[in-house]
Amino acid sequence: MDISPDRLYLTSTGRLARHIAHRFRMELFRSDKRGWEPLRAMSLNAWLDRTWSQSWPEETAAADLYRLNLWKELAEKTPPPSPLVVDTNLCALLDENYAVMIRHDLDPTSGGTSTPLVQWRRTVSGAFKEALRSAGFFHPSRLPTLVRKAIIEGKIVPPERISITGLESPSPLEAYLFATLESYSNVLYLSPTAEGPTKIEAIALPSPEQECLYLTERLVEDARTVPLHRIGVVIPAMDRYLKRLERSLRDVMADPPPQGSNWFNITKGVPLIETHLMNAALLPLRLIVEGESRELLLSLFLSPYYGCWQGRHNRIARADVIWRRFSADGGFDYLLGLLKREDPGKYDLIPSGSLEQLSAFLHMLGRHDKQRGAFWTEKLRELWRGLAFPVISDEKDTVDFKGLEEIISEIDRHLHNTPMTGAELLDWLRQLASRKTVQIGAPEDAGIQIMGSIESRGLAFDRLYVLGMDERSIPEPVRPLPLLDPGERRKVQGGTAESQYNFARRTFDHLMTLAPEITLIRAEQEELKPLAPSPFWPSDQEERRSIDIWNTPDPAWMRAKWLRDAHKGMDEEICHNISDEVRISENCLPESISTSRFHRALTCPYLFFVETVLAMEPLEEIEPDTSPREKGNRIHRVLALFTKRLREENIDPSTEEAVAILAECVEETLRDVAKKPQWNVERRRWLGDEGEPSGGILRDWLARESENRLEGWNCVAEETSFEGLNPEGLPLSLKGKIDRIDLGGDQGIRLWDYKTGNTPSVKDVVERFKEPQLPVYLMALMAGKLPSMNPFIRPERPFSVGYIGLKSSGDIRFSPVGRIMESMDNWMEIIKKLGKILGEGSFAALPFPVSEEPRRHKTCEKCPVLTLCKVGVLGLQATNGKEESDEETE
């Protein structure tokens, strides 16, 4: 395009205006001009704003926050139809729909008979229009009409010569303005050249992630031969792709660029609400609104943006272990009181002054109390200062904090005297932060240019990539516009499928003029759902590709440090040298372990290494009521108390007296949690409803216990501990606690283990050798490690073991494990083999290395340390097949 200095250039975007001005300067430089008048080039919106303000108007455009607050006040006076509620999202929707209708020359306040929602929109829009007029304001979307009227009335004199470019799809109001300008000025419409590209590629990849990987490889390759600013990337669906692509580019472009330059330049910033600083700033307010939850308080303590806790974050984080242990999920005073009681050292790490300020802020008002907007902003600023917020680490934080200060100033300016609750203030902050875009300033011609389809208008590149050429991007889905009736939507650009298609056609045709070499890229599916190509996709030129950076990485991806480190760790030669194992000295093993820890070693030596040698445990999850482990422990305690009392008082378990004693044992066990409603529910689950003759886990168990007694078995010991068990070949001793021991006369001695969860199958014990608990108990008995049982041991009395299942009422089982004695020699060999592995200090990430388990990697699927071992990294665990049945017990 020829650029003339005596014309005003009106463009669709500020970027295009700056591009035209830059080209003008470059042409003058090349012609050896020593000086010139700056080219007049600006976006249409910028020209409208400046032209209107310079005409000394009596009306001004209403600010965003002023309009949103006005919508809120009016909507509260005239509530919307159910189930809509008045919040900032509804206000933003009202304002957006109002602007759309104004730009398309539609009246938001009137129309024919329609739905209650549309009728409500018309009513509240009429009140909004009148309120703006009375206050001397107008909606910014009316600016083209006002400027056009002022031109006709002679209040504004337009330039003599105007060029319009990048506005091929103007709204009706803009089209009216352009028609008026044609009557007063020499207007020239500039269009891109009609020449198409000389080379087009169409690349289909399996997923959006693969698209970004492939594009990253191509950009690195192009950067070797093409100036970076001559490479363009257009992303029609920026929200879907931008973060993925930026992350990939930062991975492969790790080295900082030379001073004053950039590897790439993204024209679109990010909403302030998505920044870490903004989310950190909202934490104190969220504590008030969302009920002082544990997660929010911990997030506040650990946030790097609060300087008062700097240098102590890692140690303060240990407080969460205590809170999880006690299932403490909320309450500022309760959480800190619990921490102070259980671990005063951790509590003292938190400066008392910061706690006082935070407590004062949280307790100054109730959750639903209202105060003026200025009161809230003053208290927020005061708290931020007291907690040394924010700690600025880079230029991005500086830009983000400036954005935060701007929206707080907006609230001070427009909502100074508006009463609101903390929840309403949080709502306003989130709404304003979602509308404000923040971005680090950078030269627009520095680095690879990454932009949306609108920003690309009028530009030119040597190579262009269009990412995401699927049915969801070009054309975009029809705009929802829920507050417009069908007739109104048909008149709005993007309101119908036909309108969106026509707009997408113009957009695509424009993209085809931006570079001689163009590569179109699309994904075949997203989240396992097929994606159809865009209707403008050249199917006859499609190439299908896939990227595997793990097995066959492109040289571009080997620039990523994390991938180089991963490949180094998975290098076959290195893995062969260490035999896929962790090796330690034998003296690093503990002298003695429990049967549950021994079970871990049998299941996976690497899991045993992590949890026993390194003492790393998964962080306990906060349970909604009580954890299964805690429930199981308390049931064990009840049964131990009960069977002991029955034996000592010689009471028959089938009598009503036994039922009463069982209830007493439950009350004693639950005494410390009696006031917690979840344990009252658990009590009913154990004992059934009061007055009912049966029901409840423990009542059903008591019936089975009576049957066990009739078969000649009597409980003679509970929770019998042993230690110092040294099976042959095991380099450490075993210890444990047997839940219950029964004596059955000539039937022998039976060792029981209570199971409140799933009960292992007989095959897992005597054939697959996966469950060592009962065999180890039996070894302890046979080795004389249970002195209290020595008087009962006689040659004619056999030994046996079994499980007592207590999973649910109606499913109570006394399940002896048959063939246990026949399997003991095999168990001795299994333990000897495992002992050799442990004794060598070899901890392979291999599940069940000595057991007869055909699907050994099945257990990896729920392993807490899967991401720490080679099995998890390489994905070696089996994923197919079904578990064998647990039903066999004999």
PDB file of C-alpha atoms in Angstrom, residues 504-689:
ATOM      1  CA  ALA A 504     -14.963 -16.310   8.993  1.00  0.00           C
ATOM      2  CA  ARG A 505     -14.753 -16.422   5.190  1.00  0.00           C
ATOM      3  CA  ARG A 506     -13.599 -12.795   5.068  1.00  0.00           C
ATOM      4  CA  THR A 507     -11.134 -13.448   7.894  1.00  0.00           C
ATOM      5  CA  PHE A 508      -9.661 -16.509   6.180  1.00  0.00           C
ATOM      6  CA  ASP A 509      -9.384 -14.746   2.827  1.00  0.00           C
ATOM      7  CA  HIS A 510      -7.478 -11.975   4.567  1.00  0.00           C
ATOM      8  CA  LEU A 511      -5.106 -14.456   6.256  1.00  0.00           C
ATOM      9  CA  MET A 512      -4.252 -15.860   2.833  1.00  0.00           C
ATOM     10  CA  THR A 513      -2.789 -12.473   1.845  1.00  0.00           C
ATOM     11  CA  LEU A 514      -0.348 -12.094   4.743  1.00  0.00           C
ATOM     12  CA  ALA A 515       2.600 -14.203   3.546  1.00  0.00           C
ATOM     13  CA  PRO A 516       3.897 -16.141   0.532  1.00  0.00           C
ATOM     14  CA  GLU A 517       4.357 -19.291   2.653  1.00  0.00           C
ATOM     15  CA  ILE A 518       1.468 -20.292   4.912  1.00  0.00           C
ATOM     16  CA  THR A 519       1.128 -23.364   7.132  1.00  0.00           C
ATOM     17  CA  LEU A 520      -2.329 -24.281   8.479  1.00  0.00           C
ATOM     18  CA  ILE A 521      -2.374 -26.542  11.553  1.00  0.00           C
ATOM     19  CA  ARG A 522      -5.275 -28.328  13.218  1.00  0.00           C
ATOM     20  CA  ALA A 523      -5.977 -30.994  15.839  1.00  0.00           C
ATOM     21  CA  GLU A 524      -7.980 -34.120  15.075  1.00  0.00           C
ATOM     22  CA  GLN A 525      -9.368 -34.382  18.588  1.00  0.00           C
ATOM     23  CA  GLU A 526      -9.424 -32.601  21.936  1.00  0.00           C
ATOM     24  CA  GLU A 527      -9.976 -34.378  25.272  1.00  0.00           C
ATOM     25  CA  LEU A 528     -10.792 -37.582  23.323  1.00  0.00           C
ATOM     26  CA  LYS A 529     -13.577 -35.816  21.378  1.00  0.00           C
ATOM     27  CA  PRO A 530     -13.182 -35.650  17.578  1.00  0.00           C
ATOM     28  CA  LEU A 531     -12.668 -32.181  16.061  1.00  0.00           C
ATOM     29  CA  ALA A 532     -13.876 -31.552  12.533  1.00  0.00           C
ATOM     30  CA  PRO A 533     -11.669 -29.332  10.364  1.00  0.00           C
ATOM     31  CA  SER A 534     -12.651 -25.767   9.530  1.00  0.00           C
ATOM     32  CA  PRO A 535     -14.784 -25.540   6.368  1.00  0.00           C
ATOM     33  CA  PHE A 536     -11.862 -23.594   4.850  1.00  0.00           C
ATOM     34  CA  TRP A 537      -9.397 -26.418   5.512  1.00  0.00           C
ATOM     35  CA  PRO A 538      -7.729 -27.663   2.292  1.00  0.00           C
ATOM     36  CA  SER A 539      -8.403 -31.384   2.798  1.00  0.00           C
ATOM     37  CA  ASP A 540      -6.745 -32.365  -0.490  1.00  0.00           C
ATOM     38  CA  GLN A 541      -3.427 -30.984   0.790  1.00  0.00           C
ATOM     39  CA  GLU A 542      -3.625 -32.447   4.316  1.00  0.00           C
ATOM     40  CA  GLU A 543      -0.626 -34.189   5.871  1.00  0.00           C
ATOM     41  CA  ARG A 544      -1.022 -36.173   9.081  1.00  0.00           C
ATOM     42  CA  ARG A 545       1.801 -36.092  11.564  1.00  0.00           C
ATOM     43  CA  SER A 546       2.483 -36.812  15.232  1.00  0.00           C
ATOM     44  CA  ILE A 547       5.158 -35.674  17.658  1.00  0.00           C
ATOM     45  CA  ASP A 548       6.903 -37.893  20.220  1.00  0.00           C
ATOM     46  CA  ILE A 549       9.375 -35.771  22.162  1.00  0.00           C
ATOM     47  CA  TRP A 550      10.110 -38.648  24.570  1.00  0.00           C
ATOM     48  CA  ASN A 551      11.254 -41.308  22.134  1.00  0.00           C
ATOM     49  CA  THR A 552      12.212 -39.305  19.019  1.00  0.00           C
ATOM     50  CA  PRO A 553      12.679 -35.693  20.109  1.00  0.00           C
ATOM     51  CA  ASP A 554      13.346 -33.035  17.488  1.00  0.00           C
ATOM     52  CA  PRO A 555      16.633 -31.144  18.083  1.00  0.00           C
ATOM     53  CA  ALA A 556      14.512 -28.099  18.884  1.00  0.00           C
ATOM     54  CA  TRP A 557      13.037 -29.848  21.904  1.00  0.00           C
ATOM     55  CA  MET A 558      16.412 -30.933  23.190  1.00  0.00           C
ATOM     56  CA  ARG A 559      16.907 -27.251  23.993  1.00  0.00           C
ATOM     57  CA  ALA A 560      14.410 -27.738  26.851  1.00  0.00           C
ATOM     58  CA  LYS A 561      16.353 -28.435  30.032  1.00  0.00           C
ATOM     59  CA  TRP A 562      13.613 -30.537  31.618  1.00  0.00           C
ATOM     60  CA  LEU A 563      13.522 -32.821  28.577  1.00  0.00           C
ATOM     61  CA  ARG A 564      17.317 -33.168  28.487  1.00  0.00           C
ATOM     62  CA  ASP A 565      17.329 -34.083  32.164  1.00  0.00           C
ATOM     63  CA  ALA A 566      14.518 -36.597  31.634  1.00  0.00           C
ATOM     64  CA  HIS A 567      16.327 -38.260  28.749  1.00  0.00           C
ATOM     65  CA  LYS A 568      19.525 -38.351  30.737  1.00  0.00           C
ATOM     66  CA  GLY A 569      17.701 -40.115  33.551  1.00  0.00           C
ATOM     67  CA  MET A 570      16.103 -42.589  31.158  1.00  0.00           C
ATOM     68  CA  ASP A 571      19.253 -43.232  29.145  1.00  0.00           C
ATOM     69  CA  GLU A 572      19.458 -47.000  28.613  1.00  0.00           C
ATOM     70  CA  GLU A 573      23.153 -47.238  29.385  1.00  0.00           C
ATOM     71  CA  ILE A 574      22.812 -45.385  32.674  1.00  0.00           C
ATOM     72  CA  CYS A 575      19.732 -47.368  33.601  1.00  0.00           C
ATOM     73  CA  HIS A 576      21.622 -50.605  32.821  1.00  0.00           C
ATOM     74  CA  ASN A 577      24.531 -49.564  35.036  1.00  0.00           C
ATOM     75  CA  ILE A 578      22.253 -49.088  38.036  1.00  0.00           C
ATOM     76  CA  SER A 579      20.101 -52.115  37.125  1.00  0.00           C
ATOM     77  CA  ASP A 580      16.993 -49.892  37.373  1.00  0.00           C
ATOM     78  CA  GLU A 581      17.446 -49.909  41.134  1.00  0.00           C
ATOM     79  CA  VAL A 582      18.267 -47.744  44.078  1.00  0.00           C
ATOM     80  CA  ARG A 583      21.180 -49.184  46.083  1.00  0.00           C
ATOM     81  CA  ILE A 584      22.083 -48.370  49.662  1.00  0.00           C
ATOM     82  CA  SER A 585      24.244 -49.840  52.362  1.00  0.00           C
ATOM     83  CA  GLU A 586      22.667 -52.558  54.518  1.00  0.00           C
ATOM     84  CA  ASN A 587      23.309 -50.529  57.667  1.00  0.00           C
ATOM     85  CA  CYS A 588      20.826 -47.931  56.399  1.00  0.00           C
ATOM     86  CA  LEU A 589      18.003 -50.400  57.003  1.00  0.00           C
ATOM     87  CA  PRO A 590      16.081 -50.139  60.271  1.00  0.00           C
ATOM     88  CA  GLU A 591      16.707 -52.883  62.809  1.00  0.00           C
ATOM     89  CA  SER A 592      13.060 -53.801  63.007  1.00  0.00           C
ATOM     90  CA  ILE A 593       9.922 -53.130  60.964  1.00  0.00           C
ATOM     91  CA  SER A 594       6.226 -53.766  61.449  1.00  0.00           C
ATOM     92  CA  THR A 595       4.295 -56.332  59.457  1.00  0.00           C
ATOM     93  CA  SER A 596       2.629 -53.544  57.479  1.00  0.00           C
ATOM     94  CA  ARG A 597       6.059 -52.181  56.481  1.00  0.00           C
ATOM     95  CA  PHE A 598       7.136 -55.691  55.551  1.00  0.00           C
ATOM     96  CA  HIS A 599       4.030 -55.903  53.383  1.00  0.00           C
ATOM     97  CA  ARG A 600       5.264 -52.738  51.619  1.00  0.00           C
ATOM     98  CA  ALA A 601       8.646 -54.347  50.942  1.00  0.00           C
ATOM     99  CA  LEU A 602       6.975 -57.419  49.487  1.00  0.00           C
ATOM    100  CA  THR A 603       4.687 -55.285  47.343  1.00  0.00           C
ATOM    101  CA  CYS A 604       7.496 -53.108  45.937  1.00  0.00           C
ATOM    102  CA  PRO A 605      11.056 -52.666  47.266  1.00  0.00           C
ATOM    103  CA  TYR A 606      11.174 -49.120  45.891  1.00  0.00           C
ATOM    104  CA  LEU A 607       7.972 -48.193  47.745  1.00  0.00           C
ATOM    105  CA  PHE A 608       9.514 -49.636  50.904  1.00  0.00           C
ATOM    106  CA  PHE A 609      12.662 -47.579  50.284  1.00  0.00           C
ATOM    107  CA  VAL A 610      10.733 -44.318  49.925  1.00  0.00           C
ATOM    108  CA  GLU A 611       8.399 -44.811  52.871  1.00  0.00           C
ATOM    109  CA  THR A 612      10.682 -46.658  55.319  1.00  0.00           C
ATOM    110  CA  VAL A 613      14.265 -45.688  54.532  1.00  0.00           C
ATOM    111  CA  LEU A 614      13.590 -42.130  53.368  1.00  0.00           C
ATOM    112  CA  ALA A 615      10.602 -41.767  55.731  1.00  0.00           C
ATOM    113  CA  MET A 616       8.482 -40.074  53.047  1.00  0.00           C
ATOM    114  CA  GLU A 617       4.747 -40.431  53.542  1.00  0.00           C
ATOM    115  CA  PRO A 618       1.859 -39.120  51.416  1.00  0.00           C
ATOM    116  CA  LEU A 619       0.250 -36.046  52.947  1.00  0.00           C
ATOM    117  CA  GLU A 620      -2.985 -37.052  54.622  1.00  0.00           C
ATOM    118  CA  GLU A 621      -6.115 -35.803  52.927  1.00  0.00           C
ATOM    119  CA  ILE A 622      -8.766 -33.918  54.854  1.00  0.00           C
ATOM    120  CA  GLU A 623     -11.761 -36.217  55.001  1.00  0.00           C
ATOM    121  CA  PRO A 624     -15.285 -34.766  54.777  1.00  0.00           C
ATOM    122  CA  ASP A 625     -16.209 -36.446  58.062  1.00  0.00           C
ATOM    123  CA  THR A 626     -13.740 -38.994  59.467  1.00  0.00           C
ATOM    124  CA  SER A 627     -11.014 -40.977  57.737  1.00  0.00           C
ATOM    125  CA  PRO A 628     -11.444 -44.714  57.062  1.00  0.00           C
ATOM    126  CA  ARG A 629      -8.229 -45.324  59.007  1.00  0.00           C
ATOM    127  CA  GLU A 630      -9.608 -43.555  62.090  1.00  0.00           C
ATOM    128  CA  LYS A 631     -12.900 -45.447  61.847  1.00  0.00           C
ATOM    129  CA  GLY A 632     -11.032 -48.750  61.572  1.00  0.00           C
ATOM    130  CA  ASN A 633      -8.788 -47.971  64.536  1.00  0.00           C
ATOM    131  CA  ARG A 634     -11.757 -47.170  66.750  1.00  0.00           C
ATOM    132  CA  ILE A 635     -13.656 -50.314  65.726  1.00  0.00           C
ATOM    133  CA  HIS A 636     -10.561 -52.355  66.612  1.00  0.00           C
ATOM    134  CA  ARG A 637     -10.492 -50.623  69.987  1.00  0.00           C
ATOM    135  CA  VAL A 638     -14.185 -51.358  70.635  1.00  0.00           C
ATOM    136  CA  LEU A 639     -13.792 -55.036  69.826  1.00  0.00           C
ATOM    137  CA  ALA A 640     -10.690 -55.398  71.984  1.00  0.00           C
ATOM    138  CA  LEU A 641     -12.485 -53.826  74.967  1.00  0.00           C
ATOM    139  CA  PHE A 642     -15.584 -55.913  74.390  1.00  0.00           C
ATOM    140  CA  THR A 643     -14.012 -59.360  74.003  1.00  0.00           C
ATOM    141  CA  LYS A 644     -11.804 -58.713  77.035  1.00  0.00           C
ATOM    142  CA  ARG A 645     -14.839 -57.802  79.206  1.00  0.00           C
ATOM    143  CA  LEU A 646     -16.797 -60.826  78.009  1.00  0.00           C
ATOM    144  CA  ARG A 647     -13.924 -63.111  78.965  1.00  0.00           C
ATOM    145  CA  GLU A 648     -13.240 -61.454  82.309  1.00  0.00           C
ATOM    146  CA  GLU A 649     -16.922 -61.387  83.306  1.00  0.00           C
ATOM    147  CA  ASN A 650     -17.737 -64.752  81.668  1.00  0.00           C
ATOM    148  CA  ILE A 651     -20.665 -63.360  79.687  1.00  0.00           C
ATOM    149  CA  ASP A 652     -22.360 -65.180  76.812  1.00  0.00           C
ATOM    150  CA  PRO A 653     -22.258 -63.020  73.621  1.00  0.00           C
ATOM    151  CA  SER A 654     -25.825 -64.077  72.750  1.00  0.00           C
ATOM    152  CA  THR A 655     -27.357 -62.374  75.810  1.00  0.00           C
ATOM    153  CA  GLU A 656     -28.857 -58.892  76.182  1.00  0.00           C
ATOM    154  CA  GLU A 657     -26.176 -58.190  78.752  1.00  0.00           C
ATOM    155  CA  ALA A 658     -23.554 -58.607  76.028  1.00  0.00           C
ATOM    156  CA  VAL A 659     -25.440 -56.110  73.837  1.00  0.00           C
ATOM    157  CA  ALA A 660     -25.406 -53.587  76.671  1.00  0.00           C
ATOM    158  CA  ILE A 661     -21.669 -54.099  77.243  1.00  0.00           C
ATOM    159  CA  LEU A 662     -21.042 -53.620  73.522  1.00  0.00           C
ATOM    160  CA  ALA A 663     -22.868 -50.274  73.652  1.00  0.00           C
ATOM    161  CA  GLU A 664     -20.796 -49.268  76.702  1.00  0.00           C
ATOM    162  CA  CYS A 665     -17.563 -50.106  74.877  1.00  0.00           C
ATOM    163  CA  VAL A 666     -18.679 -47.984  71.928  1.00  0.00           C
ATOM    164  CA  GLU A 667     -19.472 -45.038  74.209  1.00  0.00           C
ATOM    165  CA  GLU A 668     -16.112 -45.335  75.936  1.00  0.00           C
ATOM    166  CA  THR A 669     -14.256 -45.437  72.628  1.00  0.00           C
ATOM    167  CA  LEU A 670     -16.132 -42.440  71.222  1.00  0.00           C
ATOM    168  CA  ARG A 671     -16.145 -40.350  74.390  1.00  0.00           C
ATOM    169  CA  ASP A 672     -13.587 -37.826  73.103  1.00  0.00           C
ATOM    170  CA  VAL A 673     -15.532 -37.237  69.870  1.00  0.00           C
ATOM    171  CA  ALA A 674     -19.052 -37.520  71.283  1.00  0.00           C
ATOM    172  CA  LYS A 675     -19.933 -33.917  70.323  1.00  0.00           C
ATOM    173  CA  LYS A 676     -19.003 -34.329  66.691  1.00  0.00           C
ATOM    174  CA  PRO A 677     -22.069 -35.115  64.550  1.00  0.00           C
ATOM    175  CA  GLN A 678     -20.115 -37.323  62.135  1.00  0.00           C
ATOM    176  CA  TRP A 679     -19.262 -39.702  64.970  1.00  0.00           C
ATOM    177  CA  ASN A 680     -22.903 -39.824  66.050  1.00  0.00           C
ATOM    178  CA  VAL A 681     -23.672 -41.021  62.541  1.00  0.00           C
ATOM    179  CA  GLU A 682     -20.861 -43.563  62.853  1.00  0.00           C
ATOM    180  CA  ARG A 683     -22.270 -44.774  66.188  1.00  0.00           C
ATOM    181  CA  ARG A 684     -25.605 -45.500  64.499  1.00  0.00           C
ATOM    182  CA  ARG A 685     -23.779 -47.296  61.675  1.00  0.00           C
ATOM    183  CA  TRP A 686     -22.101 -49.516  64.273  1.00  0.00           C
ATOM    184  CA  LEU A 687     -25.009 -50.200  66.637  1.00  0.00           C
ATOM    185  CA  GLY A 688     -28.065 -49.587  64.474  1.00  0.00           C
ATOM    186  CA  ASP A 689     -31.108 -47.534  65.452  1.00  0.00           C
TER     187      ASP A 689
END
